[in-house]
GROMACS .gro file of C-alpha atoms in nm:
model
  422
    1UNK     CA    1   6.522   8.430  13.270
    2UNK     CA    2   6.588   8.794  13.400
    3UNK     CA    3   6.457   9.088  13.222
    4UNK     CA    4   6.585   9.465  13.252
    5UNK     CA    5   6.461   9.803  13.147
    6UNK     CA    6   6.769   9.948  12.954
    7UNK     CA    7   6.853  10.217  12.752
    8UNK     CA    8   6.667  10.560  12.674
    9UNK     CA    9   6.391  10.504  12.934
   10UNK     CA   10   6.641  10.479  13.232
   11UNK     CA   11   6.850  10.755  13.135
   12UNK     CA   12   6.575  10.968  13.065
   13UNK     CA   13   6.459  10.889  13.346
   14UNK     CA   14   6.748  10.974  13.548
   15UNK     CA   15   6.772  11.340  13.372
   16UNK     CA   16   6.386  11.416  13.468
   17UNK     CA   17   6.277  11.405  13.129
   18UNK     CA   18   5.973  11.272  12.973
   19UNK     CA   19   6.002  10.901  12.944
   20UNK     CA   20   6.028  10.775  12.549
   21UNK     CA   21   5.991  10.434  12.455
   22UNK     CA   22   6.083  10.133  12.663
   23UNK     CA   23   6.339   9.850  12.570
   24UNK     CA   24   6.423   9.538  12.717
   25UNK     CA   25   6.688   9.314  12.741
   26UNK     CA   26   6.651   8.981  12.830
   27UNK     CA   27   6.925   8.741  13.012
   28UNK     CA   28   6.926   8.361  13.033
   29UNK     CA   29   6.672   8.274  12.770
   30UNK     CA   30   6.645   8.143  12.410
   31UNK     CA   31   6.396   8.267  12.162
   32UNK     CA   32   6.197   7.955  12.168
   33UNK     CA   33   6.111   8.008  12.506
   34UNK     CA   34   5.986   8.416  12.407
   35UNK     CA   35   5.778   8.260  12.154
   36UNK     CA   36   5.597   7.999  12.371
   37UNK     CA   37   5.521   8.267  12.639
   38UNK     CA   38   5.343   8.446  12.391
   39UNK     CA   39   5.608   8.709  12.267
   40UNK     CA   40   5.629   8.783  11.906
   41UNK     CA   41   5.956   8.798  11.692
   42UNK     CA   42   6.006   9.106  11.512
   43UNK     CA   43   6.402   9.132  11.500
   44UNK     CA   44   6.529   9.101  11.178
   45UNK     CA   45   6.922   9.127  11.211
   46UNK     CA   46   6.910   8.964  11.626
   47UNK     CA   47   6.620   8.822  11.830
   48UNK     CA   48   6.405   9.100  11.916
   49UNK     CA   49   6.016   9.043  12.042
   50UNK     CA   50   5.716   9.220  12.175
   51UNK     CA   51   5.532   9.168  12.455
   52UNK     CA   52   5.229   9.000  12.434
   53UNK     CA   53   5.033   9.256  12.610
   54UNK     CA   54   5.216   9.596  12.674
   55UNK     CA   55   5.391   9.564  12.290
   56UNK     CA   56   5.724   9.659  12.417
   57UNK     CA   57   6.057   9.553  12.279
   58UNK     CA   58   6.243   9.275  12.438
   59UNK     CA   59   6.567   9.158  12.296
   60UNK     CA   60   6.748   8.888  12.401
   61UNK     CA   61   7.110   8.951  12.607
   62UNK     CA   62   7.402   9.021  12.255
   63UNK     CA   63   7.715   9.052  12.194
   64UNK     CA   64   7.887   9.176  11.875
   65UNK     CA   65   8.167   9.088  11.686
   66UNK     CA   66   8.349   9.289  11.396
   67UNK     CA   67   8.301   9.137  11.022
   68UNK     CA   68   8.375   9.406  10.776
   69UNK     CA   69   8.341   9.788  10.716
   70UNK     CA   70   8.025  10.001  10.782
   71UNK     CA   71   7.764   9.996  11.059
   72UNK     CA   72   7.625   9.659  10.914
   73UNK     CA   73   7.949   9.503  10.917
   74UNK     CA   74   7.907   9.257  11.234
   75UNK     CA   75   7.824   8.919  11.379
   76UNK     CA   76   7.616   8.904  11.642
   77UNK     CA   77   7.589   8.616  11.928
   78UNK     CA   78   7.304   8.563  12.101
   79UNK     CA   79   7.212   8.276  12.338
   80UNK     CA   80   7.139   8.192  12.724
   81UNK     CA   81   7.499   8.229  12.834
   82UNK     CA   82   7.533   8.584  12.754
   83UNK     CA   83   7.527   8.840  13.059
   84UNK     CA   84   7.398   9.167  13.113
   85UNK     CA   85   7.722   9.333  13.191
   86UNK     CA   86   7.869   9.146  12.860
   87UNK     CA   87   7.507   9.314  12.676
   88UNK     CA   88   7.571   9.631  12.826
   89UNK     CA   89   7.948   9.618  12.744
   90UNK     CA   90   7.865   9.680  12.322
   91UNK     CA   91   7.610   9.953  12.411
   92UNK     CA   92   7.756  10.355  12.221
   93UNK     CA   93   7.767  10.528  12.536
   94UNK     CA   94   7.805  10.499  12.914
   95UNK     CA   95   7.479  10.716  13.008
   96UNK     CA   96   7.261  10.436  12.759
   97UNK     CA   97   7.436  10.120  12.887
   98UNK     CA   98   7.229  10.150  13.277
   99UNK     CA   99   6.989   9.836  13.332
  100UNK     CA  100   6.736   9.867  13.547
  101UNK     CA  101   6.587   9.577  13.713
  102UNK     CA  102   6.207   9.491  13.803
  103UNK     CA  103   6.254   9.627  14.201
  104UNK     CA  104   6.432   9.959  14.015
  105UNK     CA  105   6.785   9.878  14.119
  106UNK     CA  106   7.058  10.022  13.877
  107UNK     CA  107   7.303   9.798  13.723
  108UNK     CA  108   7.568  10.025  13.586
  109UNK     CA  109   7.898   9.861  13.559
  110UNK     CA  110   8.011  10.149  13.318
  111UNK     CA  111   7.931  10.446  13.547
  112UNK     CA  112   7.678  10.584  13.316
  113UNK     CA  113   7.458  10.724  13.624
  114UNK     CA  114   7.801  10.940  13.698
  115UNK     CA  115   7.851  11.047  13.354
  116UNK     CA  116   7.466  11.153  13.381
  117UNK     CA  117   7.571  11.398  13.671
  118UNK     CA  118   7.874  11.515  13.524
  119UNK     CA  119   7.656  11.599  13.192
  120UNK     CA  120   7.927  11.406  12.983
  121UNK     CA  121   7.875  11.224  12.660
  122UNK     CA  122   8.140  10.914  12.669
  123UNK     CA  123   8.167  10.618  12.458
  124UNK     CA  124   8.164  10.288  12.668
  125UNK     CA  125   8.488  10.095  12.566
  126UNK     CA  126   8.726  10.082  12.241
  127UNK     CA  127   8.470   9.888  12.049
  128UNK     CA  128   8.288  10.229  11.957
  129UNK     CA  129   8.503  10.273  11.695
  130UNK     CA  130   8.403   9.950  11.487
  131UNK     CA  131   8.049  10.187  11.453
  132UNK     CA  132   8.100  10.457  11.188
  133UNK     CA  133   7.766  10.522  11.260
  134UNK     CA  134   7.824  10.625  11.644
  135UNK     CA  135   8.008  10.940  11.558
  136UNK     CA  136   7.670  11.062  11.418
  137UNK     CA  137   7.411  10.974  11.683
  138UNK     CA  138   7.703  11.142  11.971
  139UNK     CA  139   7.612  11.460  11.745
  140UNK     CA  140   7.227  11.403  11.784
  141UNK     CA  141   7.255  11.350  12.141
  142UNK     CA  142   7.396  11.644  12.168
  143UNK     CA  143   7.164  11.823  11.969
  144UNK     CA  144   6.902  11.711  12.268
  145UNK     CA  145   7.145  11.730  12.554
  146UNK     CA  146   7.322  12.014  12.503
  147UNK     CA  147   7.101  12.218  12.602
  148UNK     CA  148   7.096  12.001  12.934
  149UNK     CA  149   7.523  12.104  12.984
  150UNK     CA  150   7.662  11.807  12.839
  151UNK     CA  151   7.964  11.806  12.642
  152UNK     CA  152   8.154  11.504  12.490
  153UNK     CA  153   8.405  11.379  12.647
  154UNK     CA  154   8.772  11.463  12.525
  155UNK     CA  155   8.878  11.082  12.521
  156UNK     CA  156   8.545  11.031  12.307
  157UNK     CA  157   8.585  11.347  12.077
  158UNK     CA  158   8.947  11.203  11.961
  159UNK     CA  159   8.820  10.864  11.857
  160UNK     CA  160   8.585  11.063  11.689
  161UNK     CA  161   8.797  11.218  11.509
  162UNK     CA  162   9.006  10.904  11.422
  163UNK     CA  163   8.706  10.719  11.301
  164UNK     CA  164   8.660  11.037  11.071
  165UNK     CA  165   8.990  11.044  10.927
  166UNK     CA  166   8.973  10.661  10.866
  167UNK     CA  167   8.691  10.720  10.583
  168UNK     CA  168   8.415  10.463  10.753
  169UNK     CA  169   8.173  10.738  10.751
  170UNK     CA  170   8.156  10.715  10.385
  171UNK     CA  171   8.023  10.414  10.414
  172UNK     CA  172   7.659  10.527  10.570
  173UNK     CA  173   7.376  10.482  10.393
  174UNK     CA  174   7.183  10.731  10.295
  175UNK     CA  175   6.857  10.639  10.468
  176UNK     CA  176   7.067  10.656  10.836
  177UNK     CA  177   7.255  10.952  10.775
  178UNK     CA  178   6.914  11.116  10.711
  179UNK     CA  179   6.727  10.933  10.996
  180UNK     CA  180   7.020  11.100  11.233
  181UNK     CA  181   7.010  11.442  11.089
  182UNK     CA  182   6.602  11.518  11.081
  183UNK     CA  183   6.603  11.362  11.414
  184UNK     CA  184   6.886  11.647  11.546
  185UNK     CA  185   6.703  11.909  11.358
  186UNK     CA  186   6.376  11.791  11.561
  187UNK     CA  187   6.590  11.897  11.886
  188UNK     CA  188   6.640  12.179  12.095
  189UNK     CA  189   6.940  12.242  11.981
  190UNK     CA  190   7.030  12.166  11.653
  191UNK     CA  191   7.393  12.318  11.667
  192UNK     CA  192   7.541  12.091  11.857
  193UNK     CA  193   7.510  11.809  11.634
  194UNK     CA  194   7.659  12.049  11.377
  195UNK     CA  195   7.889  12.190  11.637
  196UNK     CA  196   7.999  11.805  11.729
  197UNK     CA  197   8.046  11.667  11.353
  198UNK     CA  198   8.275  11.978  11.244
  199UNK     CA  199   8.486  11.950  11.553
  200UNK     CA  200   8.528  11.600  11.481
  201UNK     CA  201   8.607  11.645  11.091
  202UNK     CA  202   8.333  11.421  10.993
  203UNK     CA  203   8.052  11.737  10.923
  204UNK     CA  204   8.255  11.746  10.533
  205UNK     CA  205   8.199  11.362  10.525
  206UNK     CA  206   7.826  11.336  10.568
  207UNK     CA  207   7.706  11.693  10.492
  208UNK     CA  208   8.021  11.901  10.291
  209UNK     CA  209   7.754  12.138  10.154
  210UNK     CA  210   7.704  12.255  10.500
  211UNK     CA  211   8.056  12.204  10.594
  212UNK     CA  212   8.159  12.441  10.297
  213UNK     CA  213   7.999  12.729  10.509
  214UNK     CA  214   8.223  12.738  10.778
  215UNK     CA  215   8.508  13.002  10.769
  216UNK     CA  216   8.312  13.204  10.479
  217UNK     CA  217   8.283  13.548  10.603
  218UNK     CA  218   7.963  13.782  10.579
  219UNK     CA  219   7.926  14.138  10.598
  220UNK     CA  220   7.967  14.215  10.954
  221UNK     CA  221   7.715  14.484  10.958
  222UNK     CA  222   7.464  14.263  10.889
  223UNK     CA  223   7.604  13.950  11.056
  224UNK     CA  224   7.793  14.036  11.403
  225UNK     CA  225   7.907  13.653  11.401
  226UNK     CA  226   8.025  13.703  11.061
  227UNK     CA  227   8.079  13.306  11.005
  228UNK     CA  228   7.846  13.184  10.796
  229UNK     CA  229   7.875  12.854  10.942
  230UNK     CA  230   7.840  12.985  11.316
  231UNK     CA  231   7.556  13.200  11.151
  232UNK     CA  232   7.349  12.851  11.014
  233UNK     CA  233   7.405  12.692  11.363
  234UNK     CA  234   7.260  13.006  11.495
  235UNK     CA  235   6.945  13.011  11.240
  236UNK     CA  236   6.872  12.634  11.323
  237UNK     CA  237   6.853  12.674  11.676
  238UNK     CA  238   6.596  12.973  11.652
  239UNK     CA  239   6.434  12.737  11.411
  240UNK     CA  240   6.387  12.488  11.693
  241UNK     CA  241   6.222  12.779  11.896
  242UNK     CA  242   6.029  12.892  11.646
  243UNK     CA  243   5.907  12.575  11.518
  244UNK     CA  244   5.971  12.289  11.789
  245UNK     CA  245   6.039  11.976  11.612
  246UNK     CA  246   5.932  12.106  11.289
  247UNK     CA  247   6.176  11.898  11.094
  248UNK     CA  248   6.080  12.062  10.743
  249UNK     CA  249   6.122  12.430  10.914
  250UNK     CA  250   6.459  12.274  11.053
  251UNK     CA  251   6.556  12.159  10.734
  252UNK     CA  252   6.521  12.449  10.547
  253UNK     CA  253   6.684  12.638  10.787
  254UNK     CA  254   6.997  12.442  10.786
  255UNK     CA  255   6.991  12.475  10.347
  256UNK     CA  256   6.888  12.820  10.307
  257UNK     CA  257   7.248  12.984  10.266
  258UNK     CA  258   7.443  12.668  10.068
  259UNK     CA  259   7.511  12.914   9.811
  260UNK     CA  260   7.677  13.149  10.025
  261UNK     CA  261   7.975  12.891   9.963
  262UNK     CA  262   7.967  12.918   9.589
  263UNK     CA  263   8.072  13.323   9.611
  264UNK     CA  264   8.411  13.385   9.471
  265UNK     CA  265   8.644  13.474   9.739
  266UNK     CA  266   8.714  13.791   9.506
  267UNK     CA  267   8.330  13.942   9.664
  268UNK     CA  268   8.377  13.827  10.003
  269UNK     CA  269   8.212  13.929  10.252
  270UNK     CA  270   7.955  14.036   9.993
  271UNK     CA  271   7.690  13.729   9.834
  272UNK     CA  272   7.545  13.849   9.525
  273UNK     CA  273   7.313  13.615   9.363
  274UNK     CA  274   7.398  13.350   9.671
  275UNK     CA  275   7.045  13.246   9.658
  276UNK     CA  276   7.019  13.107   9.315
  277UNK     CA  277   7.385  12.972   9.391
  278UNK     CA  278   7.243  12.791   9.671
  279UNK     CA  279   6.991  12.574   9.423
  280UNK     CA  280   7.236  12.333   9.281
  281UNK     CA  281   7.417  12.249   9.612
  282UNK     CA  282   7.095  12.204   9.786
  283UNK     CA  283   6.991  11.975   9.515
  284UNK     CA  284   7.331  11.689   9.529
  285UNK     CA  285   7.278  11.728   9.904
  286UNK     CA  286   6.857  11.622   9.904
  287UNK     CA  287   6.949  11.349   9.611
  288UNK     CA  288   7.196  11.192   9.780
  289UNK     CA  289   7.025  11.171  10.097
  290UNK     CA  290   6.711  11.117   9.957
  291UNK     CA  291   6.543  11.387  10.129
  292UNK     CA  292   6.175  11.356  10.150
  293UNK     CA  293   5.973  11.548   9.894
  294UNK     CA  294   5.808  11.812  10.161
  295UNK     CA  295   6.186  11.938  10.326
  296UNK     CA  296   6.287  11.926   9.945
  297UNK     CA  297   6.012  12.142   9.867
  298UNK     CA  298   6.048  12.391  10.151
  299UNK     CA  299   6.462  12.405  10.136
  300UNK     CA  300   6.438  12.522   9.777
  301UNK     CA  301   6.167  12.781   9.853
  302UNK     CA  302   6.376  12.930  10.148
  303UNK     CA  303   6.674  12.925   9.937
  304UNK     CA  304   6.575  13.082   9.631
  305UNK     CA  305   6.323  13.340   9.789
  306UNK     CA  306   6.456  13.449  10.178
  307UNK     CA  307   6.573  13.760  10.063
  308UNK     CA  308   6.267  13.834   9.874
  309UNK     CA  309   6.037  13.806  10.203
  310UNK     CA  310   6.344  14.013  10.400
  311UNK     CA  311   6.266  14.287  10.173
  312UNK     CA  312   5.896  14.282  10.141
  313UNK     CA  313   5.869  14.620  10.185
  314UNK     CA  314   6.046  14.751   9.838
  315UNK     CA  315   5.851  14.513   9.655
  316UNK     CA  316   5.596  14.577   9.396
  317UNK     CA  317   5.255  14.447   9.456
  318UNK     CA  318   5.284  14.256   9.184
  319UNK     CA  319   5.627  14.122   9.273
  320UNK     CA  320   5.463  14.009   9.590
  321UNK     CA  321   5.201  13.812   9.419
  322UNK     CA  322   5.462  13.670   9.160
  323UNK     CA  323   5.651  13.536   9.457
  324UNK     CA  324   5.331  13.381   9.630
  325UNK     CA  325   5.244  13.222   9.293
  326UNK     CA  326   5.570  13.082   9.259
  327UNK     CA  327   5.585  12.922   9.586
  328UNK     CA  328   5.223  12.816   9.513
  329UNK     CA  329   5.089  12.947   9.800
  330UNK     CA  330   4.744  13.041   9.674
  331UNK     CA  331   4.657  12.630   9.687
  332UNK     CA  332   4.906  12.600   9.961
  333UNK     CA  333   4.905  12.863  10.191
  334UNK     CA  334   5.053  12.647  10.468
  335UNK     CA  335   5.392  12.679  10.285
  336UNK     CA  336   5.414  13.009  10.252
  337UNK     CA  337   5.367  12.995  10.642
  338UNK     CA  338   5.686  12.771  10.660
  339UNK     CA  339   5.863  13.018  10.437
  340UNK     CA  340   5.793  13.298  10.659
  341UNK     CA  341   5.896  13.109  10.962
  342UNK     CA  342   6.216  13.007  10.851
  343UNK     CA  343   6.291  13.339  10.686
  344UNK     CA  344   6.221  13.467  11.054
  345UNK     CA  345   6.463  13.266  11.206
  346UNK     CA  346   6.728  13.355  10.968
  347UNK     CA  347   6.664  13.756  11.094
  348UNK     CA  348   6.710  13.678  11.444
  349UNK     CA  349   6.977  13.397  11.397
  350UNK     CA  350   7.212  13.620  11.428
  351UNK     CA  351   7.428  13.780  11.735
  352UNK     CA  352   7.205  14.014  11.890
  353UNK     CA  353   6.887  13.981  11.675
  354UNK     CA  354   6.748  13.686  11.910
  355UNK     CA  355   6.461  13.932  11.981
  356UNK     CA  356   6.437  14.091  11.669
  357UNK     CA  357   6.074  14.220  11.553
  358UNK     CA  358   5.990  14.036  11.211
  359UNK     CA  359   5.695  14.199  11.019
  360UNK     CA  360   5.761  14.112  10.696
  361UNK     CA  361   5.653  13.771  10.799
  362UNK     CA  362   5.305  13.862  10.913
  363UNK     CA  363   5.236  14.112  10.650
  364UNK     CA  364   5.352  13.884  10.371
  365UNK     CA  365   5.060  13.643  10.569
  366UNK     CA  366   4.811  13.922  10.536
  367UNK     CA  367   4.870  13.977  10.161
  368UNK     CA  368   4.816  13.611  10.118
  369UNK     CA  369   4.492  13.608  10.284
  370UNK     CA  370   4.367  13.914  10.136
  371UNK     CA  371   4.551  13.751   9.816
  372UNK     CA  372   4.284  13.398   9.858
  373UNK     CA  373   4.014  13.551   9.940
  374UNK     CA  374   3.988  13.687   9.599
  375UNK     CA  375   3.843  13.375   9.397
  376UNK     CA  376   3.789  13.312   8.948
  377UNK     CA  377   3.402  13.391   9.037
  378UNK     CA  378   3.458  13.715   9.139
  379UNK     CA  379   3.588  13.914   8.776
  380UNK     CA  380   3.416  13.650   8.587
  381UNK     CA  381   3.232  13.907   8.330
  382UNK     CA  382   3.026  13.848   8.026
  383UNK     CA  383   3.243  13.752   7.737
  384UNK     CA  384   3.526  13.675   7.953
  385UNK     CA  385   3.698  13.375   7.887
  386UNK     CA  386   4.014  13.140   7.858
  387UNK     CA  387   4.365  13.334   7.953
  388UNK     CA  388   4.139  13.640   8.027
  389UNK     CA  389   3.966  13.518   8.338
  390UNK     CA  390   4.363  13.435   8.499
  391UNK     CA  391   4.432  13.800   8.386
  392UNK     CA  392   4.185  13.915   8.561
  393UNK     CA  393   4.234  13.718   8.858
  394UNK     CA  394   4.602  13.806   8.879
  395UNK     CA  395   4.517  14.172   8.838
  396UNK     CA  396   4.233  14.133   9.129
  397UNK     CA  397   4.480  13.984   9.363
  398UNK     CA  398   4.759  14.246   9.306
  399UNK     CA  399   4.470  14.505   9.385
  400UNK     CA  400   4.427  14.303   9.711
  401UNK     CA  401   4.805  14.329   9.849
  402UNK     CA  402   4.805  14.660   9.754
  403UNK     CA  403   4.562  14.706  10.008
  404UNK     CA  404   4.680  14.542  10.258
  405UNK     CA  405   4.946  14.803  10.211
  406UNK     CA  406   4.722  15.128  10.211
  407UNK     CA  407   4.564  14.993  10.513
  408UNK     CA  408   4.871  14.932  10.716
  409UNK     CA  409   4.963  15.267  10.582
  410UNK     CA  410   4.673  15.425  10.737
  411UNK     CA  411   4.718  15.197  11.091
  412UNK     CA  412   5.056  15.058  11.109
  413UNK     CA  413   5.046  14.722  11.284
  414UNK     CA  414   5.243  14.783  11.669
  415UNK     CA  415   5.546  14.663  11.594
  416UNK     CA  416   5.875  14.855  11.522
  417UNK     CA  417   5.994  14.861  11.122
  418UNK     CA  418   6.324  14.591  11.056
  419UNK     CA  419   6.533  14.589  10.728
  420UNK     CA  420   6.754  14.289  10.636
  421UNK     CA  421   6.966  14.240  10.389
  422UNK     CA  422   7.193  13.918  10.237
   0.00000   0.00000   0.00000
């Protein structure tokens, strides 16, 4: 019985990052053996077990054999005979099938360690393409290793593209397609796993509301990279800088513009009304991957009210405290702080606005404060009651934004001024 580190720990490991969790594979063994020396079986699908003390996963040596269509669709063999090399051999790609033994000696007989230098993503032999679900998790290592200088390999990128075209994406369920996506938008760089799935034709498979966006053009004076799909990538990855590994932020980032692919080519490159366009698509996409209810929540605030916070400024007062009532942000101010930080990163998500000043964001912040901190016990009054007391209330809190305004008025806040429009 041998046992090897494998997987995400060496190659992080080898790239100097911070080391994740650690697998194990072990050769030469059979799971009644793991049990009696005190490992317990967790696997459900193949023999997997934790340690007894450190809680780490050990599986026992694989290999893999095609059945039927989909990710789920194989046999798997596991028993003493199998080798590491033979284990290694059914891993997705070269940089995740290195071993490392218990003296720290590499067994890579894939060149993965080369591929590590090189900064290339390649798949490890021609059984990658019996794994729809490969094509995604090549796009969310990219979204974390892009930013490192790898690219995918050409060879890679064209089965890919074949596995795309053969319609076995289709068969994902939702729950993994989801799992791959909020872990890319928890990246660095969320664009390359966008980037990777539209070069490869499989974005329109697994996310066509997004895919829709690409080649629809925007007003160029207010979008130099006039793409609005370039222009998402762009507001995702300033998302990730903004918000680092925000996932909800990341989310509604990626959503905010769907409706931007509902305009009638007849108004291009103008988007009238794209925000309330945006609603539907944004709701097929979170049904059918069964988005969870908070990056639901968020998406269709960003989407329906971005251009509202852009354009703070020619607001009424009570406009402004229409649209923080809407959102609920009077009993849940931390969303109107997600709003403003993805509205932020849709102002500088564009070519040349990475540095852009944003104080619509912090001024919208201050007329929520000032907003809250009017509460139903202060205009309660004798004889008020019922509807009244809200009326009141509502009237209070408009008195507070304006405030906020006359005293910004009187001692503008140090930053320069910033329109934005659609």
């Amino acid at each position: 019985m041998k046992t090897y580190l494998v997987g995400g720990a060496v190659r992080d490991r080898l790239l100097g990052l911070a080391p994740g969790d650690r697998d194990h594979v072990v050769v030469g063994t059979t799971p009644e053996a793991m049990e009696a020396a005190g490992f317990r079986p967790v696997g459900r699908d193949f023999p997997v077990f934790l340690h007894p003390e450190t809680q780490e996963e050990h599986a026992l040596a694989r290999t893999e054999r095609k059945s039927g269509r989909g990710y789920r669709g194989f046999v798997v063999h596991a028993d003493p005979s199998v080798t590491l090399e033979q284990d290694l051999e059914r891993r997705d790609f070269t940089i995740n099938a290195i071993a490392e033994d218990a003296d720290g000696r590499l067994v890579d007989p894939f060149g993965g360690a080369r591929d590590l230098d090189a900064r290339v993503l390649r798949h490890v032999g021609p059984a990658f393409v019996e794994d729809p679900l490969r094509v995604l998790r090549a796009a969310r290592f990219m979204a974390r290793l892009a930013p490192l200088g790898f690219r995918v390999a050409d060879e890679t990128r064209a089965l890919m593209r074949t596995m795309a075209a053969g319609g076995e994406l289709a068969d994902l369920v939702p729950e993994r397609v989801w799992q791959e996506l909020s872990r890319a938008l928890g990246a660095k760089q969320p664009s390359a796993f966008l980037r990777t799935l539209h070069n490869a034709g499989a974005l329109g498979t697994v996310l066509p509301e997004v895919e829709a966006l690409y080649g629809v053009p925007q007003r160029p004076e207010y979008h130099p990279e006039v793409d609005t799909g370039v222009h998402t990538e762009m507001v995702c990855d300033m998302a990730a800088t903004l918000a680092p590994g925000d996932t909800v932020i990341g989310f509604a980032a990626l959503t905010h513009d769907l409706g931007k692919a509902r305009t009638p080519e007849a108004e291009w490159p103008r988007h009238i009304a794209h925000e309330q366009r945006g609603l539907k698509p944004l709701a097929a996409l979170c049904d059918r991957l069964r988005v969870p209810t908070a990056h639901r929540e968020l998406a269709v605030l960003a989407c329906r009210e971005h251009l509202n916070v852009h354009r703070l400024d020619e607001l009424r007062d009570s406009t402004v405290h229409d649209l923080l009532a809407r959102c609920d942000g009077f009993r849940k101010p931390e969303r109107i702080a997600r709003l403003v930080t993805v509205c932020e990163a849709d102002k500088r998500g564009r070519l040349g606005a990475t540095d852009a000043d944003y104080p619509q964001g912090a001024r919208l912040l201050r007329m929520l404060d000032a907003a809250r901190g009017v509460q139903a016990r202060d205009v309660l009054r004798d004889g008020l009651t019922g509807p009244a007391v809200g009326d009141a209330l509502r009237s209070a809190r408009i008195d507070a934004i304006a405030q906020v305004r006359t005293d910004e008025d009187a001692c503008p806040p140090p930053t320069r001024a910033s329109g934005t429009r659609t």
